[in-house]
Structure formats: C-alpha cells, structure tokens
Short mmCIF file of C-alpha atoms in Angstrom, two decimals:
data_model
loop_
_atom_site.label_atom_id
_atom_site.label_comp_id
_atom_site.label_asym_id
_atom_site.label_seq_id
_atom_site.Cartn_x
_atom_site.Cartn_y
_atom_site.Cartn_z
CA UNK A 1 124.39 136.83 110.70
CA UNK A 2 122.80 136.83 107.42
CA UNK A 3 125.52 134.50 106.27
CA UNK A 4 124.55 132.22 108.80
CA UNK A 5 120.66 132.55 108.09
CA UNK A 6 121.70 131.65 104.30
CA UNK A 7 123.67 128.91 105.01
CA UNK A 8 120.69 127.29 107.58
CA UNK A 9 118.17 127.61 104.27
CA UNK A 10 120.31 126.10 102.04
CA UNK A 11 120.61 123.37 104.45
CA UNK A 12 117.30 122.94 105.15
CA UNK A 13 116.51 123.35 101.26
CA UNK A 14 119.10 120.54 100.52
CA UNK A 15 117.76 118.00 103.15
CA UNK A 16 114.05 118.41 102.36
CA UNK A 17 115.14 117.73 98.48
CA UNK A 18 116.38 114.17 99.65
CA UNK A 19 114.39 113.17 102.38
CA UNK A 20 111.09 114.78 100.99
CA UNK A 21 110.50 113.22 97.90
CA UNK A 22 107.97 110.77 97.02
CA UNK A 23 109.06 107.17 96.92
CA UNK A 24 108.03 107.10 93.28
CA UNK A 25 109.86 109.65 92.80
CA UNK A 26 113.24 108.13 93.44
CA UNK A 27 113.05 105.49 90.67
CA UNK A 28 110.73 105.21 87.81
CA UNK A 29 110.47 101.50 88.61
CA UNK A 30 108.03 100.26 90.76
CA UNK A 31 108.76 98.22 93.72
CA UNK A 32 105.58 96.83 95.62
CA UNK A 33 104.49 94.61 98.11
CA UNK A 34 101.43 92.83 98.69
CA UNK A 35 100.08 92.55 102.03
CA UNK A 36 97.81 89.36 102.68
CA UNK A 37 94.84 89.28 105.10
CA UNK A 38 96.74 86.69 106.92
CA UNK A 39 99.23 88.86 107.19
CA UNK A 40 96.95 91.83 108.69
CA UNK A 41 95.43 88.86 110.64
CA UNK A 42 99.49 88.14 112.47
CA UNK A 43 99.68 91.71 113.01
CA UNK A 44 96.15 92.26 114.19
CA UNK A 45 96.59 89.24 117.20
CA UNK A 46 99.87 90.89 118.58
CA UNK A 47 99.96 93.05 120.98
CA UNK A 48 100.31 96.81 119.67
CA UNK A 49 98.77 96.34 115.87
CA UNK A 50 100.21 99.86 115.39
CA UNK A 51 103.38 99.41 116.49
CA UNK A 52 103.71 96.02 114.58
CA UNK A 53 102.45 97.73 111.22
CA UNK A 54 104.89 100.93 112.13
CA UNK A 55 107.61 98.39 112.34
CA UNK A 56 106.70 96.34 109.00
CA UNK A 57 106.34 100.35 107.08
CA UNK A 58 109.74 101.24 108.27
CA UNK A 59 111.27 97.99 106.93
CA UNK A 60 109.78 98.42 103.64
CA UNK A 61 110.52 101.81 103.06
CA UNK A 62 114.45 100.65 103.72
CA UNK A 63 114.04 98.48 100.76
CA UNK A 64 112.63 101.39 98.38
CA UNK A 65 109.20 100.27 98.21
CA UNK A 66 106.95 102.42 96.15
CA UNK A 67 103.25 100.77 96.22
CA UNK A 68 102.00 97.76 98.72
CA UNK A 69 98.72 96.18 98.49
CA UNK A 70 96.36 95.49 101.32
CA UNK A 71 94.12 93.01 101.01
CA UNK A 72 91.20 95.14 102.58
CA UNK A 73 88.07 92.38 101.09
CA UNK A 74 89.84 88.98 100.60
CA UNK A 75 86.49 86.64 101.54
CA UNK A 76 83.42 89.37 100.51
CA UNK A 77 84.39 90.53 104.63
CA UNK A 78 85.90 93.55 105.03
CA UNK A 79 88.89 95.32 107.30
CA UNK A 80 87.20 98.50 106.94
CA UNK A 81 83.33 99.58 108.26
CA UNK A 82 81.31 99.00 105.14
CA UNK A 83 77.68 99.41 104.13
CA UNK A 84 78.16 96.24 101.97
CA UNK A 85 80.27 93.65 103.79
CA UNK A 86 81.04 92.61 107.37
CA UNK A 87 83.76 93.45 109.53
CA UNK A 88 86.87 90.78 109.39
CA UNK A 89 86.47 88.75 112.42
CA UNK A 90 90.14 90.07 113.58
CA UNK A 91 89.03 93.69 113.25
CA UNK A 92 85.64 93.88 114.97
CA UNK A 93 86.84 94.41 118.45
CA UNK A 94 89.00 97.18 117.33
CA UNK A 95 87.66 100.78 117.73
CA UNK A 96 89.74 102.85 115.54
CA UNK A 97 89.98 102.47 111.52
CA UNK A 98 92.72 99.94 110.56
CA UNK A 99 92.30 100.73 107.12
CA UNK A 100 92.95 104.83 107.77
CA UNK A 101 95.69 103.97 110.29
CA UNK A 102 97.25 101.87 107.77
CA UNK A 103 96.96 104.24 104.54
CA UNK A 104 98.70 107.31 107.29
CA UNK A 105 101.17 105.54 107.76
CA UNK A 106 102.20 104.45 104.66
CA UNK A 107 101.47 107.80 103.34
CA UNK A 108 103.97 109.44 105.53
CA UNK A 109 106.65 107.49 103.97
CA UNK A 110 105.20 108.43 100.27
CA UNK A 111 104.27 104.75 99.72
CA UNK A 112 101.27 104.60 97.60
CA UNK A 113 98.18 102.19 98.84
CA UNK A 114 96.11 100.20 96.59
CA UNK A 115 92.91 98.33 98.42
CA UNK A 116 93.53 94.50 97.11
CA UNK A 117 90.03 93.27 96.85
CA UNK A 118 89.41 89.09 95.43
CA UNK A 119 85.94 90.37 93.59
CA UNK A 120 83.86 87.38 93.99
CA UNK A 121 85.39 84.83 96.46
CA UNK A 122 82.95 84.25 99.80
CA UNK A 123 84.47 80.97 101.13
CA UNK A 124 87.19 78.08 100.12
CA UNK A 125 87.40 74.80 100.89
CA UNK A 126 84.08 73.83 101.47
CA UNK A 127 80.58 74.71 100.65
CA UNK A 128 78.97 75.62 105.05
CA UNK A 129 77.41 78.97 104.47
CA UNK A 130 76.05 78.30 107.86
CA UNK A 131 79.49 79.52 108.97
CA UNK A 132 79.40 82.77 107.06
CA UNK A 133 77.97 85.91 109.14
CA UNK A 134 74.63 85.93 109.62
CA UNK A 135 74.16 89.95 109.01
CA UNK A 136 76.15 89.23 105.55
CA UNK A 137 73.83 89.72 102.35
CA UNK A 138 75.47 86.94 100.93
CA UNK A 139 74.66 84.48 103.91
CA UNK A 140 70.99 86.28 103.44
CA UNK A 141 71.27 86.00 99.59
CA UNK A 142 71.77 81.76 100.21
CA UNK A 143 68.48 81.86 102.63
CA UNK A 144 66.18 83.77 100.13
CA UNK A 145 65.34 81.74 97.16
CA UNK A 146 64.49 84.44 94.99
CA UNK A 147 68.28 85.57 95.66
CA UNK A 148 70.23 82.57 95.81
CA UNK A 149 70.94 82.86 92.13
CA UNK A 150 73.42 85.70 92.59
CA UNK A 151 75.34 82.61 93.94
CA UNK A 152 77.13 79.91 92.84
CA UNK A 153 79.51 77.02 94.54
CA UNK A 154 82.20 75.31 93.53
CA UNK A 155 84.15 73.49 96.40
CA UNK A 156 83.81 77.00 97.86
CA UNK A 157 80.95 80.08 97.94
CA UNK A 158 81.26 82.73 95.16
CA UNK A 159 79.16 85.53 94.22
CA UNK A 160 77.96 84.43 90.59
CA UNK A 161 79.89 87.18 87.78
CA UNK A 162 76.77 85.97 85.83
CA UNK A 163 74.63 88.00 88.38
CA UNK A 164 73.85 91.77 87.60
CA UNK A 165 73.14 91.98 91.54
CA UNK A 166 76.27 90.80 92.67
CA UNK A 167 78.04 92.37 90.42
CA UNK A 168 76.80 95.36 91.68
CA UNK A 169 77.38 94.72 94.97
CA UNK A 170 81.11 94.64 94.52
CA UNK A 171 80.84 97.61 92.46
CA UNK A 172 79.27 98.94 95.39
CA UNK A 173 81.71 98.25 97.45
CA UNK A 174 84.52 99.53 95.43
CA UNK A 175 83.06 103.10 94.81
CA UNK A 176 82.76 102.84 98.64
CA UNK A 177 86.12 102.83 99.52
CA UNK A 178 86.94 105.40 96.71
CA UNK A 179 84.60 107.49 98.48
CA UNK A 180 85.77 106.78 102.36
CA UNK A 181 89.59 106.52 101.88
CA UNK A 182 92.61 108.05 100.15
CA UNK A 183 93.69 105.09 98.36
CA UNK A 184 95.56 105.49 95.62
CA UNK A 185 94.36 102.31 93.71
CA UNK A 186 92.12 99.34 93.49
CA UNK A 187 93.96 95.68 93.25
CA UNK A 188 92.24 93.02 91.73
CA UNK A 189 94.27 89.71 91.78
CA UNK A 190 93.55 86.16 90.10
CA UNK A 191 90.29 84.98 91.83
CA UNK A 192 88.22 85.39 88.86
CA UNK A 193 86.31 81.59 87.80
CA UNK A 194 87.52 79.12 90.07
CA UNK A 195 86.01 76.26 88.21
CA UNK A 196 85.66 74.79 84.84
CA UNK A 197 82.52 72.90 85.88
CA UNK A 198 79.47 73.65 83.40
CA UNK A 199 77.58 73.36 87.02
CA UNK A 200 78.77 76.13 88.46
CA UNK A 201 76.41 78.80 86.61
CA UNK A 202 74.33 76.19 84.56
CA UNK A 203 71.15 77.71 85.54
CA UNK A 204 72.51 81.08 84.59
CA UNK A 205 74.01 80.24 81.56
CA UNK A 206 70.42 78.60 80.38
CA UNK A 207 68.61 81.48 81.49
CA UNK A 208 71.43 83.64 78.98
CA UNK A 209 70.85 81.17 76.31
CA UNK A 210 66.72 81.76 76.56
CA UNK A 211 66.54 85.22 76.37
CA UNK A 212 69.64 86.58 74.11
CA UNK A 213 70.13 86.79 70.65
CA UNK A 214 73.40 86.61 70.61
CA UNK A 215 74.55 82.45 70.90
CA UNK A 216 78.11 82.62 72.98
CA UNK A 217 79.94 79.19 73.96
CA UNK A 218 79.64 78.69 77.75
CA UNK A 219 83.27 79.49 77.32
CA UNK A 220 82.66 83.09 75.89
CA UNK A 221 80.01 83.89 77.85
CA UNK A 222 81.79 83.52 81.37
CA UNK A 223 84.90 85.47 79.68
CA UNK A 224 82.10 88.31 78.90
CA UNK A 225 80.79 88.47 81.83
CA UNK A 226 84.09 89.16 83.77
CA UNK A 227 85.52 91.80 80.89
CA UNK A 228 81.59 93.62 81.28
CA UNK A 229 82.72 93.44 85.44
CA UNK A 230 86.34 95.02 84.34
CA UNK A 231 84.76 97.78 81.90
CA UNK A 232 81.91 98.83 84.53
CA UNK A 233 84.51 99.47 87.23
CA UNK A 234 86.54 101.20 84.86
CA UNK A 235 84.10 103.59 84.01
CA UNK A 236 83.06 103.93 87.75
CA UNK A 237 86.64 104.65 88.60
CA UNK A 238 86.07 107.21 85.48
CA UNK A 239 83.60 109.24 87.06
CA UNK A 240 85.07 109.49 90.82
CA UNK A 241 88.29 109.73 90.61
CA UNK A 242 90.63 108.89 87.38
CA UNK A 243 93.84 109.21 89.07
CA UNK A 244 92.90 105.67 91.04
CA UNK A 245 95.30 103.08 89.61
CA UNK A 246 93.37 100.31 88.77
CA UNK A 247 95.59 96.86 88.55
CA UNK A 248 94.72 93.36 88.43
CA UNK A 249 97.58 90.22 88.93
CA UNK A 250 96.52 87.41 86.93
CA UNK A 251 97.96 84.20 87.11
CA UNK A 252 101.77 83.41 84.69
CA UNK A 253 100.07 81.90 82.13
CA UNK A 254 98.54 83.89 79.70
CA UNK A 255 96.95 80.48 77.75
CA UNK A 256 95.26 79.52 81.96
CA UNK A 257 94.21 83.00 82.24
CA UNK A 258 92.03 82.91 79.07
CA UNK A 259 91.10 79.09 78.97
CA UNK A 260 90.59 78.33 82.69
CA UNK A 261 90.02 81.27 85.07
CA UNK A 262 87.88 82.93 81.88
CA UNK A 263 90.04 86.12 82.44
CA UNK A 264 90.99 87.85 78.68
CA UNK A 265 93.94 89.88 79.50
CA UNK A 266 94.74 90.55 76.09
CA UNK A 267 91.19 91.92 75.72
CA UNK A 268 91.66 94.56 78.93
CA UNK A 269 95.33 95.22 77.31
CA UNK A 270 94.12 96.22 74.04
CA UNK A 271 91.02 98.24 75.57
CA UNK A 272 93.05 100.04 78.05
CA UNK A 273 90.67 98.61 81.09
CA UNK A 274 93.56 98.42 83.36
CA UNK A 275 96.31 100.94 84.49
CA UNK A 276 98.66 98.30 85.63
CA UNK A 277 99.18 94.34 85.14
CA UNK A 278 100.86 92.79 87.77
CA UNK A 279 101.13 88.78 86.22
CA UNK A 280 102.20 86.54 89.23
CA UNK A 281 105.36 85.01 87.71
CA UNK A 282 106.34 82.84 90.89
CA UNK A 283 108.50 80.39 88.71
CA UNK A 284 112.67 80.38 88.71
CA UNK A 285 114.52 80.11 86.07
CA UNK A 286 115.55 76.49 85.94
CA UNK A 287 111.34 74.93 86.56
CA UNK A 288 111.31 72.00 84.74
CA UNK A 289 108.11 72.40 82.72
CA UNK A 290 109.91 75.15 79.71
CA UNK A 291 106.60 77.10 79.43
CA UNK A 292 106.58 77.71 83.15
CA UNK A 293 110.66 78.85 83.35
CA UNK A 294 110.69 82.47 84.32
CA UNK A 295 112.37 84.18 81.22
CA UNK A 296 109.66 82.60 78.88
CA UNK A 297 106.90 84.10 80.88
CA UNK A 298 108.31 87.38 80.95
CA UNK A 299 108.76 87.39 77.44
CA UNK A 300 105.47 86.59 76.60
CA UNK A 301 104.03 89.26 78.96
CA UNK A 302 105.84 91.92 77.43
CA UNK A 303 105.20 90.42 74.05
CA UNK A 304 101.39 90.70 74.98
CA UNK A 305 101.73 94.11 76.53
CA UNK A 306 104.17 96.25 74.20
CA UNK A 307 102.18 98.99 72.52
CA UNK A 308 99.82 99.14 74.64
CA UNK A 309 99.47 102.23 77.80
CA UNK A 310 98.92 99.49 80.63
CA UNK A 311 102.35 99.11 82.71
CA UNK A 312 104.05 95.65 83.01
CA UNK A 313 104.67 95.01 86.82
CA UNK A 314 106.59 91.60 87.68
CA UNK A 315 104.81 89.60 90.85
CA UNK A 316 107.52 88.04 92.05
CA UNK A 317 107.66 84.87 94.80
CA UNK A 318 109.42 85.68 98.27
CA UNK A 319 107.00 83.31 99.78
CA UNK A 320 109.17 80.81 97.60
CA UNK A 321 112.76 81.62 99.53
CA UNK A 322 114.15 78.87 101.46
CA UNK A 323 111.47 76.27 100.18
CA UNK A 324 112.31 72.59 100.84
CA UNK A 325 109.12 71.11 99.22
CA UNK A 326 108.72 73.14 95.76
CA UNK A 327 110.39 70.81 92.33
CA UNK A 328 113.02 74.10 92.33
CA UNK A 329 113.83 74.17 96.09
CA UNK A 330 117.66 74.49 95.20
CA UNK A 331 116.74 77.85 92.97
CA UNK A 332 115.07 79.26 96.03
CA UNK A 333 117.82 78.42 98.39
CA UNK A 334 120.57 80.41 96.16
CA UNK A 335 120.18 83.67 97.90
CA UNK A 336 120.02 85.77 95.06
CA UNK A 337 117.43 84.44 92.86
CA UNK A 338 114.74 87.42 93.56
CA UNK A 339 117.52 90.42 92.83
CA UNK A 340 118.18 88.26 89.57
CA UNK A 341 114.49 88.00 88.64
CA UNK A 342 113.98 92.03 89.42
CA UNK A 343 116.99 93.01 87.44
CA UNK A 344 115.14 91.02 84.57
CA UNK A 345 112.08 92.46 85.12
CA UNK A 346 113.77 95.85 85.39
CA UNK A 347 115.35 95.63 81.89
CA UNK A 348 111.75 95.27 80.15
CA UNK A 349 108.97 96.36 82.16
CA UNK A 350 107.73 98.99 84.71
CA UNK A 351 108.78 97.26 88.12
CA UNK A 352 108.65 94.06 90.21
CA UNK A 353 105.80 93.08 93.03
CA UNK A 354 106.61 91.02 95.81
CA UNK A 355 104.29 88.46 97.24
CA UNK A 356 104.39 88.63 100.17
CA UNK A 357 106.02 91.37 103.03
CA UNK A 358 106.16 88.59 105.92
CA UNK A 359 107.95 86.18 103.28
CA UNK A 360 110.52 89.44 102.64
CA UNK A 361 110.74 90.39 105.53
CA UNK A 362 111.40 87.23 107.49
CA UNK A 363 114.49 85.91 109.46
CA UNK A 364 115.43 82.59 107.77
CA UNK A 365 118.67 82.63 106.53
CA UNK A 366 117.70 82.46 103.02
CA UNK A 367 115.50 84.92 103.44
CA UNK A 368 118.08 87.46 105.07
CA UNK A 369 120.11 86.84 102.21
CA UNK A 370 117.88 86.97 99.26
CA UNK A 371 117.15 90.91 101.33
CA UNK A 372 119.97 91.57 101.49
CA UNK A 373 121.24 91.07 97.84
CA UNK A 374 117.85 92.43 96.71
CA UNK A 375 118.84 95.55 98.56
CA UNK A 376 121.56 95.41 97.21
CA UNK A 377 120.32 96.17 93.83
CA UNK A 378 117.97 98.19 94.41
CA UNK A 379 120.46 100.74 95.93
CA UNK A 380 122.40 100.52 93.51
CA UNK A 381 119.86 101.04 90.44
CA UNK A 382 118.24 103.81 92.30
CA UNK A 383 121.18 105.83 92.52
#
C-alpha cells in the first residue's frame, strides 16, 4: 500500500512538473501576440464573449505563446471602468469586467498580459469631436477654451505631448490600471507624432520658445517632449510596481522613428527607459526597397540594441499571410515565411511578436499553413 501511495506522488509530482510550469518558463524566447481593439470588438458582438475569448486563449497557448497584448485604450476610450476615460462603446452594456475576465484567463494558462495603450491618439480620419463622448475630458477639453490647448489635430484628434495636462492624464491613466489589475506590463506601440506639420503644436511650440532658455529645433523639442513622457512613466512604474514590463513597438525604421514620428529609440535604449522593444518589422525578405528587406532591419535593431539591458522582441506580420494586394504578395503566400522570419529573429534577439491573433489564427489556407509550419518550429525549438 505504501508502494502504491509512492508511486501516485511521483506521478502526480511528474505531471505537475510539465503541465504546471509557466509558459515563460518553457523557452527563454518570447512568443507574443497582440490583440487589437477590433479584435476585442469581433469577440465582444458574438454571442458568448467568454466563450469566444476561452476559445482564442486555448488556441494560443497550443502555439506556445508566452505574452499577448490587449489593446485596453486604443482611441483615449477604455475597455476597462476608468476614472479617466470612457467605456468602449462595445463594452458599456456589459456588466462584468472584460479586462479581469480576460487577464484570468490568460493567467490560468501562465500567459503574461501587458495593457497595449496608443498614448495620445483620440480620433483618425477626420477632425468631428462632436462625435467623441460627451462625458470624455477630452470632448470637454475641445469645448473649454482655456483647455483646448492640451489638444492638437492633425487629420485626426490627439492629446498634445506638448501639454503637461495631458500628459498627465495618460499618466493617470496608466498608474490606474497598475493599481486596478494584475497586468504584468504596459504596451506602448508606434502612435507617437502623427504629423510633420509645424501646425500641429505651433502655438505650443511658440509659447516653449517665449519662456525657455534653452533654444531646441521644432524637431528636438517634439522628440523631448515624448522621451520626458517615456522617463515620467518610467519612474511611475518605479514607484508602484518595478516588476511591470514596460515595452513600446516602434515602427521598422529606426531613421522614421527619429525623423518623422519624433520617437528617439536609441535615446530610451541607452537610458534603459524601456524593458522591452518590440520594432514592427512587417517586411519579407525579398521587399523591393533594400532598406525595408527584413534581414537589414533586423540587423540594424540588434546593431542599435546590443549592450544595452532592453530585450529585442521581433513584431512580426500575420496580418500579411495570404495578401493579394501588398508589392510581396508571393512572399506571403509561401506558407512558411513567418517560421522563417522567427527562426531569424530567434538566432539574435529575445523572441518574435505577432500582429495580430485573428490574422494567426484564421482559416485561409495560407494562413493554416504558415500555423502550421510556425508550430512546427516552435515545437521543435522548445524541446
């Protein structure tokens, strides 16, 4: 009998050691996944959002997925209750939390959650503020002229990274969530400028140029103003909880980065301001512009990232799979091109990211075969 009682605890020992470890425990690679609002948005508007999510968890934990990244503030609204911003229109006339629900659930498979946030986007497309909610402080920002500088437009509504008070606000609304959920990191992606246009902040940039004694370019200024954003919320993440990951996913090139979206990567490498850098290199091999093909841009983002603590993370482009339109269409019909990319990716940095889970997950043809040689690789690296 004793035997027996042994032989059950050994057992039970053995199977806990390989079905209870933590994802990131069973490669030191990272595999993630973002997670786009319109995503949460298809999945909202079925029929069981819990079942649907369940369903999409279980099919990314069969591909080894570490981290995935829900886009919990893509337009300054929210998925979550917040003091700051309003409800999503898909999640208002749900009465449990969607963002707890989905962080349980991804927790019980030991996939980490980072809240993907787009810091200072409002609005594309067009410049109707009439259409934003009317309980929003940004709508009320627009309607109070003493406020309406924390603003800008640009073919679209932005809160102004000039601003101190906006600024603030997302702070705000990032210490929230650290506060209200066990994430276990905040995402910032490539929605930093979206313009060039001196117009944009001109009456910002003259009120700067009054009152400092310090003379930056209009150039310098707007790439200050984002790093000072960077450093405050890294030394808010500092004081409540340093374990967060923070990670950002700039755009491939490091030169548009800098030059065009005012975003100094190089700076937050070299000052240790992020955890993770997550550059969205959706490009295959054979793109005809050579700066653009995808073994250049790795190169230069591990060039630009060696000796320095931040981890490299690959964004790579499922949305891509199967495309008839793109200049590369024939890359992204080969069936194999994202395992190729990863097994790049896994020879010199940290891990991939895949953008998006619908786009890897879907039913195409292509896209059943890029899976299923992705799998494929994975499987066979992780063992």
């Amino acid at each position: 009998m004793k035997r027996v009682i042994l032989i059950i605890l050994c057992l039970v020992v053995l199977l806990s050691g390989c079905y209870g470890k933590n994802s990131s425990e069973k490669t030191d690679k990272i595999i993630g996944v973002w997670i786009s609002c319109f995503e949460l948005d298809n999945l909202l508007s079925s029929n069981d959002f819990k079942a649907s999510f369940q369903k999409t968890a279980e099919e990314l934990e069969k591909l080894f997925v570490t981290d995935v990244f829900i886009h919990v503030r893509p337009f300054s609204d929210s998925i979550y209750r917040s003091d700051y911003f309003p409800l999503r229109k898909t999640v208002k006339d749900i009465e449990y939390d969607v963002l707890e629900y989905i962080i349980n659930v991804l927790h019980k498979k030991n996939i980490r959650v980072h809240a993907w946030i787009n810091p200072y986007r409002v609005k594309t497309g067009d410049t109707d503020y009439e259409t934003l909610d009317k309980d929003s402080i940004i709508y009320k920002w627009i309607k109070d002229s003493e406020k309406a500088g924390n603003i800008a437009f640009a073919d679209g509504i932005y809160l102004n990274p000039a601003s101190e008070e906006a600024v603030t606000l997302i702070i705000n609304g990032v210490k929230e969530i650290l506060e209200k959920y066990d994430v276990d990191g905040i995402h910032f992606d490539d929605y930093f400028y979206p313009t060039k246009d001196e117009n944009f902040d001109k009456i910002s940039f003259e009120e700067y140029k009054s009152k400092a004694n310090t003379n930056l370019s209009l150039e310098d200024w707007r790439r200050n103003n984002v790093n000072s954003f960077i450093s405050s919320i890294r030394f808010m993440k500092a004081q409540e909880n340093e374990d967060i990951i923070l990670s950002i996913s700039p755009a491939a090139s490091v030169d548009k980065n800098y030059d065009n979206l005012y975003a100094d990567i190089k700076y937050w490498l070299d000052g240790g301001y992020a955890d993770w850098i997550i550059p969205q290199l959706y490009f295959g091999f054979n793109y005809p512009m050579d700066e653009y093909k995808f073994e250049k841009l790795l190169k230069s983002w591990v060039n630009i990232s060696k000796n320095t603590e931040t981890k490299l993370i690959i964004g790579l482009a499922p949305y891509k799979i199967g495309n008839d339109t793109d200049i590369e269409s024939e890359e992204w019909k080969s069936g194999n091109i994202i395992s190729k990319q990863a097994r790049e990716s896994f020879d010199s940095t940290q891990g991939i990211c895949l953008f998006s889970s619908s786009s890897l997950l879907g039913e195409s043809v292509f896209q059943i075969k890029e899976r299923e040689n992705l799998y494929n690789f994975l499987k066979e690296y992780i063992k």
